[in-house]
Tab-separated table of C-alpha atoms in Angstrom:
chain	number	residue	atom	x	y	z
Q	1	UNK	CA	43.250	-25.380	159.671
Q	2	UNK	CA	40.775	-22.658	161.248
Q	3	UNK	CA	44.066	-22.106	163.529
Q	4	UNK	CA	45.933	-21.173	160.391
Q	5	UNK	CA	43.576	-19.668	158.763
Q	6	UNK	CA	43.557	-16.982	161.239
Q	7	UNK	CA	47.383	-16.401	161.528
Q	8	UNK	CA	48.038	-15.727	157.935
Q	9	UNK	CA	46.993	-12.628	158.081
Q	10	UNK	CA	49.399	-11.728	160.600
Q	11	UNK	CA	52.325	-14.010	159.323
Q	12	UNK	CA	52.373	-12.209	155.997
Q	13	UNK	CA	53.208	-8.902	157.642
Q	14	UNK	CA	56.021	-10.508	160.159
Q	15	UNK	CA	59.318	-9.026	158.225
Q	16	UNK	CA	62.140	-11.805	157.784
Q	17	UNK	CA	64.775	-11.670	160.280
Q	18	UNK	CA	67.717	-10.624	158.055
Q	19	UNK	CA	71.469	-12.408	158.431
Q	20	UNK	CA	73.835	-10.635	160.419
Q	21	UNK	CA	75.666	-8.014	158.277
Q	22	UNK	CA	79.363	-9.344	157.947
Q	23	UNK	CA	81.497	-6.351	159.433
Q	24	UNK	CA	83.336	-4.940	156.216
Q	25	UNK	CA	86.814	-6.857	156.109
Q	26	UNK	CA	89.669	-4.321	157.182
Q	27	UNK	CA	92.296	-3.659	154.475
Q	28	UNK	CA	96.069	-4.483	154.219
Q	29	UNK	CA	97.509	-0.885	154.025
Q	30	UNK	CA	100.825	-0.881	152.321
Q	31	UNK	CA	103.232	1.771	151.954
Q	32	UNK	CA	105.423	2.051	149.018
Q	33	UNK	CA	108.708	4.293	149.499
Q	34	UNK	CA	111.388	4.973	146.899
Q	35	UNK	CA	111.267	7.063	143.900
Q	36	UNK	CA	110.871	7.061	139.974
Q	37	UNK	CA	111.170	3.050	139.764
Q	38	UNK	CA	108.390	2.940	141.809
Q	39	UNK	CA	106.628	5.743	140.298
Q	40	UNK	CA	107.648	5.311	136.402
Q	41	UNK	CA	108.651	8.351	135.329
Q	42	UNK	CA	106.517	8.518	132.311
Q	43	UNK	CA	102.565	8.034	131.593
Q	44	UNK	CA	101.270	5.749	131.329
Q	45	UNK	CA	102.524	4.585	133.787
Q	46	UNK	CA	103.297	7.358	135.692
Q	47	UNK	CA	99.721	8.359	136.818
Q	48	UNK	CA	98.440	4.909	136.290
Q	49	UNK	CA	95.185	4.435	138.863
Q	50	UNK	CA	96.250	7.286	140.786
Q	51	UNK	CA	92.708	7.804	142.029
Q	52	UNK	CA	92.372	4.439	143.449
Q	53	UNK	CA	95.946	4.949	145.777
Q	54	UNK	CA	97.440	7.932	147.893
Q	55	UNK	CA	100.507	9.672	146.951
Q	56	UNK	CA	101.450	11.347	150.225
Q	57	UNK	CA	103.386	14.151	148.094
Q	58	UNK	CA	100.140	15.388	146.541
Q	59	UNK	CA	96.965	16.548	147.452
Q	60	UNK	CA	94.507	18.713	144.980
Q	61	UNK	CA	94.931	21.769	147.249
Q	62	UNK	CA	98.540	21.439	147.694
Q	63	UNK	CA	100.595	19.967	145.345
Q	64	UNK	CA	103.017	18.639	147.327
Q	65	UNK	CA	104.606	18.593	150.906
Q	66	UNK	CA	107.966	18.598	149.106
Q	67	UNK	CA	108.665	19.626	145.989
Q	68	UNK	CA	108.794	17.427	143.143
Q	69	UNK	CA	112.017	16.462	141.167
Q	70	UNK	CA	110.662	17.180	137.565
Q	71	UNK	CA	108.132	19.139	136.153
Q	72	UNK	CA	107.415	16.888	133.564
Q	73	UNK	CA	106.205	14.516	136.222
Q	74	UNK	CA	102.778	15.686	137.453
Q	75	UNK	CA	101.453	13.998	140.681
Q	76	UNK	CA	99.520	12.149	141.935
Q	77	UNK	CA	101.098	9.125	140.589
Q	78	UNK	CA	99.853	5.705	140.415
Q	79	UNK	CA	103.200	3.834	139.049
Q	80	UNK	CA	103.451	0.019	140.245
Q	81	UNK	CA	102.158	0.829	143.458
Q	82	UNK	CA	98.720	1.828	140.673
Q	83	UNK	CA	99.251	-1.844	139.113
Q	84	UNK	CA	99.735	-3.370	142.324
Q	85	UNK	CA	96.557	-1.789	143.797
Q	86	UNK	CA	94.318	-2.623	140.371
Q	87	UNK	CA	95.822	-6.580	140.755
Q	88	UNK	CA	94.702	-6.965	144.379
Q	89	UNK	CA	91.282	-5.482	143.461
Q	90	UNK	CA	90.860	-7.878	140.721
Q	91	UNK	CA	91.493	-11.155	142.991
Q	92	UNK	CA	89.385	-9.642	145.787
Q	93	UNK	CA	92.083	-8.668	148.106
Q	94	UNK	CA	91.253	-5.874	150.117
Q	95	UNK	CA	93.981	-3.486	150.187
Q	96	UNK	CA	94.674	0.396	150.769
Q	97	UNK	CA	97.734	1.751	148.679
Q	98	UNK	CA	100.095	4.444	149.408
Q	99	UNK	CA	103.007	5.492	148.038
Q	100	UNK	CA	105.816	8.156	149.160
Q	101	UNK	CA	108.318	8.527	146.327
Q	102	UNK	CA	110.746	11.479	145.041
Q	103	UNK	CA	112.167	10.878	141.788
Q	104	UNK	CA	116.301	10.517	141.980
Q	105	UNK	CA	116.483	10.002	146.034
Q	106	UNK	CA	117.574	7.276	148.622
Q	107	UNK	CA	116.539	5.934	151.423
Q	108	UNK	CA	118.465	8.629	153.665
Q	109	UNK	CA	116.427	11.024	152.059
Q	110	UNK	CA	113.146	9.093	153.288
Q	111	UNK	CA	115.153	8.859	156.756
Q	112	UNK	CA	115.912	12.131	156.973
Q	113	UNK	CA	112.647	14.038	155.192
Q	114	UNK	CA	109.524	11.397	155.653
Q	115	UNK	CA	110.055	9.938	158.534
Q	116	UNK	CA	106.862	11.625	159.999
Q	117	UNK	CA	105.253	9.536	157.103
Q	118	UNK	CA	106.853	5.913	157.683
Q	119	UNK	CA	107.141	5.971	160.761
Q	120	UNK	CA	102.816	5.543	161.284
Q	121	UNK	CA	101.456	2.666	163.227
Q	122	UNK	CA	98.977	2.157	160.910
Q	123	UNK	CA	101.382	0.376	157.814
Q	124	UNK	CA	100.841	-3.423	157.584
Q	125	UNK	CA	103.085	-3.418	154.769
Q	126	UNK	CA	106.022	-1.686	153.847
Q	127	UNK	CA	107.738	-1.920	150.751
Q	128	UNK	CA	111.179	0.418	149.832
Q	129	UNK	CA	113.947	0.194	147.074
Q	130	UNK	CA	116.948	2.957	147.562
Q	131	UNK	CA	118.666	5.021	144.563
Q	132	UNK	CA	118.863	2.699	141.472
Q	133	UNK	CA	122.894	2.555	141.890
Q	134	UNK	CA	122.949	3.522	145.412
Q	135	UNK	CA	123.170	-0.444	146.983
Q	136	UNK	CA	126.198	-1.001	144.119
Q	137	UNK	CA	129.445	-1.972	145.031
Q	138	UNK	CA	132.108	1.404	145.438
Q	139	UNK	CA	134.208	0.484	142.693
Q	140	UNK	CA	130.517	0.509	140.680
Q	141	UNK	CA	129.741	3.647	141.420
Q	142	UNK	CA	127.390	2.872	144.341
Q	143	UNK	CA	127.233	3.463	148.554
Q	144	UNK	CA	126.462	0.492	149.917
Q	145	UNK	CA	127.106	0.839	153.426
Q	146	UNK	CA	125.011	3.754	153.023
Q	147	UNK	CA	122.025	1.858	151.514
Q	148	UNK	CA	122.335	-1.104	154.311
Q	149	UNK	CA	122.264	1.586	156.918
Q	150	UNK	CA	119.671	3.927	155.992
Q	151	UNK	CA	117.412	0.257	154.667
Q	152	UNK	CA	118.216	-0.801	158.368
Q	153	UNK	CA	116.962	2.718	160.284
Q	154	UNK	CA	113.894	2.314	158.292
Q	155	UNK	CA	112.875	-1.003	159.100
Q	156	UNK	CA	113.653	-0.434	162.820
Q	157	UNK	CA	111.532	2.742	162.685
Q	158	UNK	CA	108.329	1.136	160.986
Q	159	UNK	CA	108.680	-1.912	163.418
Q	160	UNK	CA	108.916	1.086	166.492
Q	161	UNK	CA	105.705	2.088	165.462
Q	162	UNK	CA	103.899	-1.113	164.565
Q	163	UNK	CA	105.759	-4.756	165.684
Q	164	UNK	CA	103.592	-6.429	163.285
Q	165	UNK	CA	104.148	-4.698	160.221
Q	166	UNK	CA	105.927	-6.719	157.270
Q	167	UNK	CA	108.570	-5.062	155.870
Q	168	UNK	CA	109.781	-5.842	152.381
Q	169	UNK	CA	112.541	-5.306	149.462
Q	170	UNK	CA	112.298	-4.435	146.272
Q	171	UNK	CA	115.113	-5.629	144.300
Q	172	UNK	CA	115.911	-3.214	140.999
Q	173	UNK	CA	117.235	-3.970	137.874
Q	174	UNK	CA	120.369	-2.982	135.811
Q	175	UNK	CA	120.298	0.061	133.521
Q	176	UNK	CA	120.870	-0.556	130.308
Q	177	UNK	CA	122.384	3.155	130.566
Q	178	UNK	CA	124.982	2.140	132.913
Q	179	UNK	CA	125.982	-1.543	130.548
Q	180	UNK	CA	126.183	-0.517	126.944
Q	181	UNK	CA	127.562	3.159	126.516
Q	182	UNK	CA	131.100	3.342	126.924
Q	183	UNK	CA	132.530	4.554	130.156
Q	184	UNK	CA	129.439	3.496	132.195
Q	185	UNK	CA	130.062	1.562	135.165
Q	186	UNK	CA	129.485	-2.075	133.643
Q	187	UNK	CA	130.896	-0.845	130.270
Q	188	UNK	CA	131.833	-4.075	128.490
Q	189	UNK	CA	129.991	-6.546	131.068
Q	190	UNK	CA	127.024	-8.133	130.299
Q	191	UNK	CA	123.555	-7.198	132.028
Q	192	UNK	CA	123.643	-10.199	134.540
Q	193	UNK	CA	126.807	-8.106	136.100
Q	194	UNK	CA	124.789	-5.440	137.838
Q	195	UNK	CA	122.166	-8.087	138.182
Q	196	UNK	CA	123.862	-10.035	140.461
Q	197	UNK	CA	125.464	-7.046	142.369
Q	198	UNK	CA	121.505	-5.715	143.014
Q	199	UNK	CA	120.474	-8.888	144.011
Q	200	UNK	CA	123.144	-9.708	146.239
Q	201	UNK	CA	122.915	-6.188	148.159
Q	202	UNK	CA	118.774	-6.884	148.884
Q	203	UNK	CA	119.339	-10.468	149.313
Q	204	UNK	CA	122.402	-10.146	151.225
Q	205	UNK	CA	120.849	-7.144	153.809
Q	206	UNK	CA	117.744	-9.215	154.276
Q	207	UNK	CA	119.314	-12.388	155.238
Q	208	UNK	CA	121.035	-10.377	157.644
Q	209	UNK	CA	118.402	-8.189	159.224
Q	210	UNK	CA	116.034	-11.044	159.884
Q	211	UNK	CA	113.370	-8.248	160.138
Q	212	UNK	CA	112.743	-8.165	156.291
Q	213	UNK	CA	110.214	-10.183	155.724
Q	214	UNK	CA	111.233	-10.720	151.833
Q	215	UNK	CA	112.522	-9.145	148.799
Q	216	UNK	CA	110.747	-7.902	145.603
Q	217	UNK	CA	112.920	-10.048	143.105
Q	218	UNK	CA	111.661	-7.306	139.945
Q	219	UNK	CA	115.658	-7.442	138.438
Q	220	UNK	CA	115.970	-10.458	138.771
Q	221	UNK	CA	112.428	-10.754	137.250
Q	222	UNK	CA	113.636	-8.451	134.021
Q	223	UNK	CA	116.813	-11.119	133.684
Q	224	UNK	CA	115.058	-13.635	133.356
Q	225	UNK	CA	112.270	-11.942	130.611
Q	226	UNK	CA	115.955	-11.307	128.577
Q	227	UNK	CA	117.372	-14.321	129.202
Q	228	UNK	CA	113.862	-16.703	128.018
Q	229	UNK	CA	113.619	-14.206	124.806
Q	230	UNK	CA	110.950	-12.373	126.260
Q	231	UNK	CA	112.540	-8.994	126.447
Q	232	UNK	CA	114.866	-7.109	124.299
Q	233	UNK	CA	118.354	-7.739	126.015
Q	234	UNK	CA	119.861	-4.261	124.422
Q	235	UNK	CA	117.922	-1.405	123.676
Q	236	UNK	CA	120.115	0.290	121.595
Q	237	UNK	CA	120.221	-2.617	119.308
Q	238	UNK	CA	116.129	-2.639	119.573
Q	239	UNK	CA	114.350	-5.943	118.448
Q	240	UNK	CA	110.668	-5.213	117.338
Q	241	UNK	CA	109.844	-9.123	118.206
Q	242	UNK	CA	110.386	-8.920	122.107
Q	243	UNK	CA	109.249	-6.283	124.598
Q	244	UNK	CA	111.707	-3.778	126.124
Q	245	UNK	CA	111.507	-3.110	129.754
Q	246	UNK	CA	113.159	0.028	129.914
Q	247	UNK	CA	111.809	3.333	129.079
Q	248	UNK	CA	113.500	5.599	126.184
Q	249	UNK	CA	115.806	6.872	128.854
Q	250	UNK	CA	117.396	2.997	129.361
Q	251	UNK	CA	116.936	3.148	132.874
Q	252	UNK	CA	113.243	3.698	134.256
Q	253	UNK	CA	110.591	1.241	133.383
Q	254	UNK	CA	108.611	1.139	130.602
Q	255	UNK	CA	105.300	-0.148	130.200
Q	256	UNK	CA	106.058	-3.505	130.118
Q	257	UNK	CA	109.114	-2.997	132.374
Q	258	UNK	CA	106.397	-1.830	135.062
Q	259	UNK	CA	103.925	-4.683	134.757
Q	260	UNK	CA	106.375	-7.114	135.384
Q	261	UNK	CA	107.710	-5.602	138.319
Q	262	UNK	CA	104.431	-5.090	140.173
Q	263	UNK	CA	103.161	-8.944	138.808
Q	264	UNK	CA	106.366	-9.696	141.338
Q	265	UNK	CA	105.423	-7.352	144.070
Q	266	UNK	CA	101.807	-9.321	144.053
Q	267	UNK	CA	103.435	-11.973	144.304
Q	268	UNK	CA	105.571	-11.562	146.877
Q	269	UNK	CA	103.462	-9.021	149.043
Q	270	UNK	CA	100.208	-11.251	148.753
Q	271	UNK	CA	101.486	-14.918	148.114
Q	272	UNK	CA	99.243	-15.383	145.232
Q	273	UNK	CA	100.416	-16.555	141.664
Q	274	UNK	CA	100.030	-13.542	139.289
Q	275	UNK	CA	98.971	-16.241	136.312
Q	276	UNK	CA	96.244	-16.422	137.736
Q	277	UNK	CA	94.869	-13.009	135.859
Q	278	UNK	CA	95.357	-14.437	132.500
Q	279	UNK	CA	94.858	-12.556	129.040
Q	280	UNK	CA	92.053	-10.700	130.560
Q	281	UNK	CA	93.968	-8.614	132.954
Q	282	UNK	CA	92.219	-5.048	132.851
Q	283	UNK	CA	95.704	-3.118	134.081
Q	284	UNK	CA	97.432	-4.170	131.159
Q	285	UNK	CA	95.014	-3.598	128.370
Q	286	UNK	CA	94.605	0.366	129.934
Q	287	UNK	CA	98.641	0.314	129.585
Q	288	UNK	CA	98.183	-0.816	125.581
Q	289	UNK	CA	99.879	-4.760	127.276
Q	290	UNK	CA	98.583	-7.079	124.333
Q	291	UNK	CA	96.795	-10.314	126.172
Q	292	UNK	CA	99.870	-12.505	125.116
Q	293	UNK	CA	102.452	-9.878	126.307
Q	294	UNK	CA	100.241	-10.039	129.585
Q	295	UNK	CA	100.689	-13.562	129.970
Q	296	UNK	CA	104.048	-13.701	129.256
Q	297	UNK	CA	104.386	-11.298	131.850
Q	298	UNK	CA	102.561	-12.882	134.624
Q	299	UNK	CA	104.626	-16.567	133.668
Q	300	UNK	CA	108.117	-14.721	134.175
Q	301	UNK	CA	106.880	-13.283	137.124
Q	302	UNK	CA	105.679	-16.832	138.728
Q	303	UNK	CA	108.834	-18.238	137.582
Q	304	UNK	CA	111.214	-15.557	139.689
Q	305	UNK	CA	109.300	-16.153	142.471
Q	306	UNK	CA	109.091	-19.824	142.649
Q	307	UNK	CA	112.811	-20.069	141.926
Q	308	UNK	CA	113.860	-17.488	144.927
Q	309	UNK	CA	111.727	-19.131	147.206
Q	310	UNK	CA	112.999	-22.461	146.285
Q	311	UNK	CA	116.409	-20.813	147.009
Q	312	UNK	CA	115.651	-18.652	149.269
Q	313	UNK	CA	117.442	-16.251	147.456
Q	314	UNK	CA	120.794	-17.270	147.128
């Protein structure tokens, strides 16, 4: 006791040994590359949680290595890529978001003008969609060969500069601009036409370039939102009870058009089930998403996903 007595002193000014600090966990840096589907176009979606990403075609000093398309489309721009970044954070992935996009251009135009910016080492994940009509078939109004060749150069550049980096599809969806007016391409066919023509160009180039790691399935994702009632299948015939994916134009996303398509780009980027956010998800109340329109969302999302893995996306 005397023995303790006459340590206390000194054991009450020993500091605790603190726990080794974890080192911080590294983040999955993606790069998105494409162009006003990616971007949206239109706010809100259009500058959607810029801050939290980095649009290589803006800085606040310069706005813009290469000039922008439209005027009406101020950078920096958030887009899906800003969804996708906001979902990640809110299931406490750790992930740095980037995005190099010009509205109206293809993958050649990547090739040939941002090469210097794909081509980086430091990409885990890439993610790239080409002109919304460009993988359609000739008689469609599309280049095909063009988009396999120019989807092919990039992956073989990304995986020059880093092996391990996962590249990825991302499937679009039909135009409601190119179905319903007369003289569009799919005049007189129904949406599931150019559907099945998008997803059989991604599909088709990544089962045969066995270097894409997956596909985006975001049109087929928007078929099946028409198809269960979810979505508005014509927008020129508008139905106030169901959501419409497409923006006023009829091609570029809307809203609700966007959410969807980066709920499926969690999903297939991260592996995670996008239900999993629930009513509460904070990306689509700032986009004016209702909770229910949310979860409807996230379940048609899950659904696309778990059906092209289960068939691999055939």
């Amino acid at each position: 006791m005397r023995l303790l007595a006459f340590l206390l002193p000194f054991l009450s000014f020993t500091a605790p040994i603190a726990p080794a600090a974890r080192p911080p966990r590294k983040p999955v840096v993606i790069l998105f590359v494409g162009n006003s589907y990616f971007h949206g176009a239109k706010p809100p979606m259009l500058n959607y949680n810029a801050a939290a990403i980095t649009d290589e075609n803006f800085t606040p000093d310069r706005r813009g290595q290469r000039q922008r398309m439209y005027v009406n489309e101020p950078g920096p721009w958030g887009g899906v890529p800003g969804i996708f970044k906001k979902l990640t954070d809110e299931a406490g992935l750790n992930y740095e978001v980037h995005i190099e996009a010009i509205s109206g251009q293809t993958l050649k135009f990547h090739y040939d003008s941002a090469l210097a910016i794909i081509q980086q080492p430091r990409w885990d994940r890439v993610i790239m969609h080409d002109l919304s009509t460009g993988p359609l078939p000739t008689r469609r109004g599309g280049q095909p060969e063009r988009f396999r060749e120019y989807a092919t150069k990039l992956e073989q550049a990304i995986h020059a500069a880093n092996p391990a980096a996962r590249v990825y599809l991302y499937q679009t969806w039909a135009g409601a601009a190119l179905n319903y007016p007369p003289n569009s391409p799919y005049a007189g066919l129904p949406l599931d036409s150019m559907t099945a023509d998008l997803h059989a160009a991604y599909y088709g180039l990544a089962r045969r370039n066995g270097r894409i790691a997956g596909v985006a399935p975001a049109g087929d994702a928007w078929l099946r939102a028409i198809r269960e009632g979810v979505a508005m299948p014509n927008p020129y015939t508008p139905d106030p009870a169901k959501m419409e994916l497409w923006e006023a134009d009829h091609r570029h996303p809307s809203r609700w058009g966007a959410y969807l398509s980066a709920c499926v780009v969690f999903g297939e980027i991260t592996g995670r089930d996008p239900r999993q956010f629930g009513s509460t998800e904070e990306a689509a109340a700032a986009l004016g998403i209702s909770p229910a329109q949310a979860v409807a969302l996230q379940r048609v999302a899950a659904e696309q996903l778990k059906a092209a893995r289960k068939n691999k996306g055939h």
